[in-house]
Amino acid sequence: MTTVGAALAEGLAVRGIQVAFGIPGVHTVEIYRGLAASGLRHVTARHEQGAAFMADGYARVAGRPAAICVITGPGLTNALTGMAQARADSVPMLVVSGAGATAGLGRGLGYLHELPNQRALAAQVALASEQVDAPEDLGPALDRTIAPFSTGRPGPTHIAVPLDVASMPCPPLPLPAAVAVPEPDAATVVRAARYLSSARAPVILAGGGCRRAAAALRAVAEALGAPVVQTVNARGTMHAHPLGVPASPSLGAVRALIEGADVVLAVGTELGRTDFDMYATGTMPRMRGLVRIDRCADQLVRHPAKLVLHADAGATLAALRPLLTGPPAANGAGRAAATRAAAWAEMGPALRAASDLLGTLRDAVPGAVIVGDSTHPVYAGNLFYDHDRPGGWFNAATGFGALGYAIPAAIGAAVADPDAPVICLTGDGGAQFTLPEVMTAVDERLPILFLVWNNRGYAEIASAMRGAGTPALGCDPTPPDFAHAARSFGIPHALATPDSTSLRHAVAALSPRDGPAMLEIAIPAAHRSDEGS
């Protein structure tokens, strides 16, 4: 007999999910029975928030969602932060939770892990939240929670299985429902191509939707002679290209480039405030002749545009390229170079130094996936940094902005691509949110370099508080001894200073291959006050 819980795991595998991150519990025994027989890889996290961050990092690198499996009550509430981070950055994941027995749900009878309405709670951050109340509900619920991954802007979804339903006999599941993926409208593509071909000073804004369309993006940019401004999640798509502008559209120099364009092509970007108004000025750069390409119909109505194409970024760019006529616009590379120089000068010496260190790290470990937390070098890189791998630079310092993201998300990234070097870039403060997850990397023998930027506290927040004339209260939590922490994990540890030579030598000495290693960058006290952005 196949139970509902076991059939759920089988249904995930049939629908293309290969990995589940989670922590087993008494409410998910039947689901774990199915996981053991399904062929899915299970990775045990140390906390459900870590499991959700792992699924986030996995999806960004693998290009497909993972599942996370948690118990009801605290298991789900712990996972909500990771789900919200994924929602903010359009990252797919399917959260599977147990639930109490059907007869007691929502009645306040004091059952273990009871919530008043688990499904409604998850629905605050999930694109879809389903509860399986009978065996015949399982197949349709799976289809409804899988569909959002390909029909629009993806994000987290949730499916709950009550304890009594999970052990019920389950008939064979129907085949997965077909999902209609939006295709570019041919007539609108032709109109857009004609309009773009007439531009004299075009600019392209590339968002996270371009991560897997780098070649098509470069081809369209070259045909148009258009500088390409890359948001945080698009870094790496134009590495070292003369038309690339790997700098934040919140910087004045980049805003000037955008506002000087006669046509702006925005591809796979929500035009979000954390990218386009990082300094919270309340203004967005003016975009004349805006043409938008996006998978999400809701996004396309949020900013007035001359033309919109509701479709996948890669497919639409590929359809546009052969229709672009005429010579490229004059001096596109010159406009890009001038913008890069002005944006670099605008950042200031402390941020430039941190961005230079990122360049040293990139050159020391080519093709790495660098997963970041909210810490000084990550802030600097989000302002200006040219990564060498599409989709290989991402962090939690935009969007939802959850601290503690980097360590578990790096684990997910390493599970997704075992052959890629993975570097976790976290601060000492953020690391303390999820430090136990390092043991998951140890268990899985993942060759991750955990790089801890140790400025002994929340230096960025302290700087902001002082700038507002407020005492920097609560900004100096004592960090652990990271060398001792690494020893307790059974992994190598090295110490370096924040200069290129020290960093390069330390990275070369560690070079994790058979498991994780930790590199601590100790920030001298005299430099900590310079880290405000």
Coordinates of C-alpha atoms in Angstrom, one line a residue, residues 82-375:
G82 CA 13.5 31.9 4.0
M83 CA 10.3 31.7 2.0
A84 CA 9.9 35.5 2.2
Q85 CA 13.5 36.0 0.9
A86 CA 12.7 33.7 -2.0
R87 CA 9.5 35.6 -2.7
A88 CA 11.3 38.9 -2.8
D89 CA 14.0 37.6 -5.3
S90 CA 11.6 35.4 -7.4
V91 CA 13.2 32.1 -6.4
P92 CA 11.2 28.9 -6.7
M93 CA 10.9 26.4 -3.9
L94 CA 8.2 24.0 -2.7
V95 CA 7.7 23.8 1.0
V96 CA 6.1 20.6 2.3
S97 CA 4.8 20.6 5.8
G98 CA 3.0 18.3 8.1
A99 CA -0.2 19.3 9.8
G100 CA -2.1 18.2 12.9
A101 CA -4.8 15.6 12.5
T102 CA -7.8 16.9 10.5
A103 CA -10.3 16.7 13.4
G104 CA -8.3 19.1 15.6
L105 CA -7.2 21.7 13.1
G106 CA -8.0 25.3 14.1
R107 CA -10.0 24.3 17.2
G108 CA -7.5 25.4 19.8
L109 CA -7.4 22.1 21.6
G110 CA -3.8 22.3 22.6
Y111 CA -2.3 19.7 20.2
L112 CA 1.4 19.5 19.7
H113 CA 2.7 22.2 17.2
E114 CA -0.8 23.6 16.8
L115 CA -1.4 26.7 14.6
P116 CA -4.7 28.4 14.2
N117 CA -4.5 28.3 10.4
Q118 CA -1.2 27.0 9.0
R119 CA -2.3 27.3 5.4
A120 CA -3.3 31.0 5.8
L121 CA 0.0 31.7 7.5
A122 CA 2.0 30.3 4.7
A123 CA -0.1 32.1 2.1
Q124 CA 1.3 35.4 3.4
V125 CA 4.5 34.6 1.6
A126 CA 3.7 31.7 -0.7
L127 CA 2.5 32.1 -4.3
A128 CA 0.1 29.2 -3.6
S129 CA -0.7 27.3 -0.3
E130 CA -2.6 24.0 -0.4
Q131 CA -3.8 21.5 2.1
V132 CA -4.4 17.9 1.2
D133 CA -7.6 16.9 3.0
A134 CA -8.2 13.6 1.1
P135 CA -6.0 11.2 -1.0
E136 CA -7.7 12.4 -4.2
D137 CA -6.6 16.0 -3.5
L138 CA -2.9 15.2 -3.7
G139 CA -2.4 15.3 -7.5
P140 CA -4.3 18.5 -8.1
A141 CA -2.6 20.2 -5.1
L142 CA 0.9 19.2 -6.5
D143 CA -0.1 20.6 -9.9
R144 CA -1.3 23.9 -8.3
T145 CA 1.9 24.3 -6.3
I146 CA 4.3 23.4 -9.2
A147 CA 2.6 25.6 -11.9
P148 CA 3.7 29.0 -10.6
F149 CA 7.4 28.0 -11.2
S150 CA 7.0 28.3 -14.9
T151 CA 3.9 30.4 -15.6
G152 CA 5.0 33.7 -14.1
R153 CA 7.5 35.2 -11.8
P154 CA 8.5 32.3 -9.6
G155 CA 8.6 32.1 -5.8
P156 CA 7.9 29.8 -2.9
T157 CA 4.8 27.6 -2.8
H158 CA 3.5 25.4 0.1
I159 CA 1.6 22.2 0.5
A160 CA 0.5 20.7 3.9
V161 CA -0.5 17.2 4.7
P162 CA -2.4 16.5 7.9
L163 CA -1.2 13.7 10.1
D164 CA -4.2 11.4 9.6
V165 CA -4.3 12.0 5.8
A166 CA -0.6 11.3 5.4
S167 CA -1.1 7.7 6.4
M168 CA -4.2 7.0 4.3
P169 CA -3.9 4.7 1.3
C170 CA -3.4 6.7 -1.9
P171 CA -4.5 5.6 -5.4
P172 CA -1.9 6.1 -8.2
L173 CA -1.4 9.8 -9.0
P174 CA -2.5 11.1 -12.4
L175 CA 0.1 12.4 -14.7
P176 CA 1.3 16.0 -14.0
A177 CA -0.9 18.6 -15.6
A178 CA 0.6 20.4 -18.6
V179 CA 1.7 23.9 -17.9
A180 CA 1.4 26.6 -20.6
V181 CA 4.6 28.7 -20.6
P182 CA 4.1 32.3 -22.0
E183 CA 5.6 32.6 -25.5
P184 CA 6.6 35.9 -27.1
D185 CA 3.9 37.3 -29.3
A186 CA 5.4 37.4 -32.9
A187 CA 3.7 40.7 -33.9
T188 CA 4.8 42.5 -30.7
V189 CA 8.4 41.2 -31.2
V190 CA 8.4 42.7 -34.7
R191 CA 7.1 46.0 -33.4
A192 CA 9.7 46.0 -30.6
A193 CA 12.5 45.2 -33.0
R194 CA 11.6 48.1 -35.3
Y195 CA 11.4 50.5 -32.4
L196 CA 14.7 49.4 -30.8
S197 CA 16.4 49.5 -34.2
S198 CA 15.5 53.2 -34.5
A199 CA 17.2 54.1 -31.2
R200 CA 20.1 56.5 -31.3
A201 CA 21.2 56.1 -27.6
P202 CA 19.7 52.9 -26.3
V203 CA 20.3 51.4 -22.8
I204 CA 19.5 47.9 -21.6
L205 CA 18.5 47.2 -18.0
A206 CA 19.2 43.5 -17.2
G207 CA 17.7 41.8 -14.2
G208 CA 17.7 38.4 -12.7
G209 CA 15.6 37.0 -15.5
C210 CA 18.7 37.3 -17.7
R211 CA 20.8 34.9 -15.6
R212 CA 20.3 32.1 -18.1
A213 CA 20.2 34.2 -21.2
A214 CA 23.7 35.8 -21.1
A215 CA 24.5 34.9 -24.7
A216 CA 21.3 36.3 -26.1
L217 CA 21.6 39.4 -24.0
R218 CA 25.1 40.1 -25.3
A219 CA 24.0 39.5 -28.9
V220 CA 21.1 42.0 -28.6
A221 CA 23.3 44.6 -26.9
E222 CA 26.0 44.3 -29.6
A223 CA 23.3 44.6 -32.4
L224 CA 21.9 47.8 -30.7
G225 CA 25.2 49.3 -29.5
A226 CA 23.5 49.5 -26.1
P227 CA 25.3 49.7 -22.7
V228 CA 23.9 47.0 -20.4
V229 CA 23.2 48.0 -16.7
Q230 CA 23.2 44.8 -14.6
T231 CA 21.2 44.7 -11.4
V232 CA 22.6 42.6 -8.6
N233 CA 21.0 39.3 -9.8
A234 CA 22.2 39.9 -13.4
R235 CA 25.9 40.3 -12.6
G236 CA 28.2 38.1 -14.6
T237 CA 26.0 38.2 -17.8
M238 CA 28.3 40.8 -19.4
H239 CA 31.7 40.1 -17.7
A240 CA 34.5 42.2 -19.1
H241 CA 32.3 43.2 -22.1
P242 CA 32.9 46.8 -23.5
L243 CA 29.1 47.4 -23.2
G244 CA 28.8 46.1 -19.7
V245 CA 28.0 48.4 -16.7
P246 CA 28.2 46.2 -13.6
A247 CA 27.1 48.9 -11.3
S248 CA 23.9 49.8 -9.4
P249 CA 21.3 51.9 -11.1
S250 CA 21.0 53.7 -7.8
L251 CA 24.4 55.4 -8.4
G252 CA 24.1 58.9 -9.9
A253 CA 26.4 58.1 -12.9
V254 CA 24.3 55.1 -13.9
R255 CA 21.1 57.0 -13.4
A256 CA 22.5 59.7 -15.8
L257 CA 23.2 57.0 -18.4
I258 CA 19.6 55.7 -18.1
E259 CA 18.1 59.1 -18.2
G260 CA 20.2 60.0 -21.3
A261 CA 18.8 57.1 -23.3
D262 CA 16.1 57.7 -25.9
V263 CA 15.0 54.0 -25.6
V264 CA 15.3 51.8 -22.5
L265 CA 14.9 48.0 -22.8
A266 CA 14.2 46.4 -19.4
V267 CA 14.7 42.6 -19.5
G268 CA 13.7 40.4 -16.6
T269 CA 13.8 43.1 -13.9
E270 CA 11.0 44.2 -11.6
L271 CA 12.6 47.6 -11.5
G272 CA 12.6 47.1 -7.7
R273 CA 13.5 49.9 -5.2
T274 CA 16.4 47.9 -3.6
D275 CA 18.1 48.0 -7.0
F276 CA 17.0 51.3 -8.5
D277 CA 16.6 53.4 -5.4
M278 CA 19.0 51.9 -2.9
Y279 CA 19.5 55.2 -1.1
A280 CA 15.7 55.6 -0.5
T281 CA 15.5 59.0 -2.2
G282 CA 11.9 58.2 -3.3
T283 CA 12.8 58.7 -7.0
M284 CA 13.5 56.3 -9.8
P285 CA 15.6 57.1 -12.9
R286 CA 13.4 58.5 -15.7
M287 CA 13.1 55.9 -18.5
R288 CA 12.1 57.2 -21.9
G289 CA 10.7 54.9 -24.5
L290 CA 10.5 52.0 -22.1
V291 CA 10.2 48.5 -23.6
R292 CA 9.8 45.7 -21.0
I293 CA 10.2 41.9 -21.3
D294 CA 9.0 39.8 -18.3
R295 CA 7.4 36.5 -17.5
C296 CA 5.1 38.0 -15.0
A297 CA 2.0 39.8 -16.3
D298 CA 1.5 41.6 -13.0
Q299 CA 4.9 43.1 -13.2
L300 CA 4.3 44.5 -16.6
V301 CA 1.5 46.8 -15.5
R302 CA 3.4 48.3 -12.5
H303 CA 5.4 50.7 -14.6
P304 CA 4.0 52.5 -17.7
A305 CA 5.8 51.3 -20.9
K306 CA 5.6 51.9 -24.6
L307 CA 5.8 48.2 -25.4
V308 CA 5.6 45.1 -23.2
L309 CA 6.4 41.5 -24.1
H310 CA 4.9 38.9 -21.7
A311 CA 7.4 36.1 -22.1
D312 CA 10.6 34.5 -21.0
A313 CA 13.6 36.8 -21.3
G314 CA 15.9 34.3 -23.1
A315 CA 13.3 33.3 -25.7
T316 CA 12.3 36.9 -26.4
L317 CA 15.8 38.1 -26.8
A318 CA 16.6 35.2 -29.1
A319 CA 13.5 36.1 -31.2
L320 CA 14.4 39.8 -31.3
R321 CA 18.1 39.5 -32.4
P322 CA 17.6 38.5 -36.1
L323 CA 14.9 41.2 -36.5
L324 CA 17.2 44.1 -35.4
T325 CA 18.3 46.1 -38.4
G326 CA 20.7 48.9 -39.1
P327 CA 24.1 49.7 -37.7
P328 CA 24.5 49.7 -33.9
A329 CA 24.1 53.1 -32.2
A330 CA 27.3 55.2 -32.1
N331 CA 29.6 55.2 -29.1
G332 CA 27.8 52.6 -27.0
A333 CA 31.1 51.3 -25.7
G334 CA 32.2 54.8 -25.0
R335 CA 29.1 55.6 -23.0
A336 CA 29.5 52.4 -21.0
A337 CA 33.1 53.1 -20.3
A338 CA 32.4 56.7 -19.1
T339 CA 29.6 55.4 -16.9
R340 CA 31.9 52.8 -15.3
A341 CA 34.6 55.4 -14.6
A342 CA 32.1 57.9 -13.1
A343 CA 30.3 55.2 -11.0
W344 CA 33.7 53.9 -9.7
A345 CA 34.8 57.4 -8.6
E346 CA 31.4 58.0 -7.0
M347 CA 31.7 55.1 -4.6
G348 CA 34.5 56.5 -2.4
P349 CA 37.7 54.9 -1.2
A350 CA 36.4 52.4 1.4
L351 CA 33.8 50.9 -1.0
R352 CA 36.3 50.8 -3.9
A353 CA 38.8 49.0 -1.7
A354 CA 36.2 46.3 -0.8
S355 CA 35.2 45.9 -4.4
D356 CA 38.9 45.5 -5.4
L357 CA 39.1 42.7 -2.8
L358 CA 36.2 41.0 -4.6
G359 CA 38.1 41.2 -7.8
T360 CA 41.1 39.6 -6.1
L361 CA 38.8 36.8 -4.9
R362 CA 37.3 36.4 -8.4
D363 CA 40.7 36.1 -10.0
A364 CA 41.9 33.7 -7.4
V365 CA 38.9 31.4 -7.8
P366 CA 37.7 31.8 -11.4
G367 CA 34.1 30.8 -12.2
A368 CA 33.1 30.7 -8.5
V369 CA 29.6 31.1 -7.2
I370 CA 29.9 33.8 -4.5
V371 CA 26.9 33.8 -2.1
G372 CA 26.7 36.8 0.1
D373 CA 25.1 38.1 3.3
S374 CA 24.5 41.7 4.4
T375 CA 28.1 42.7 5.0

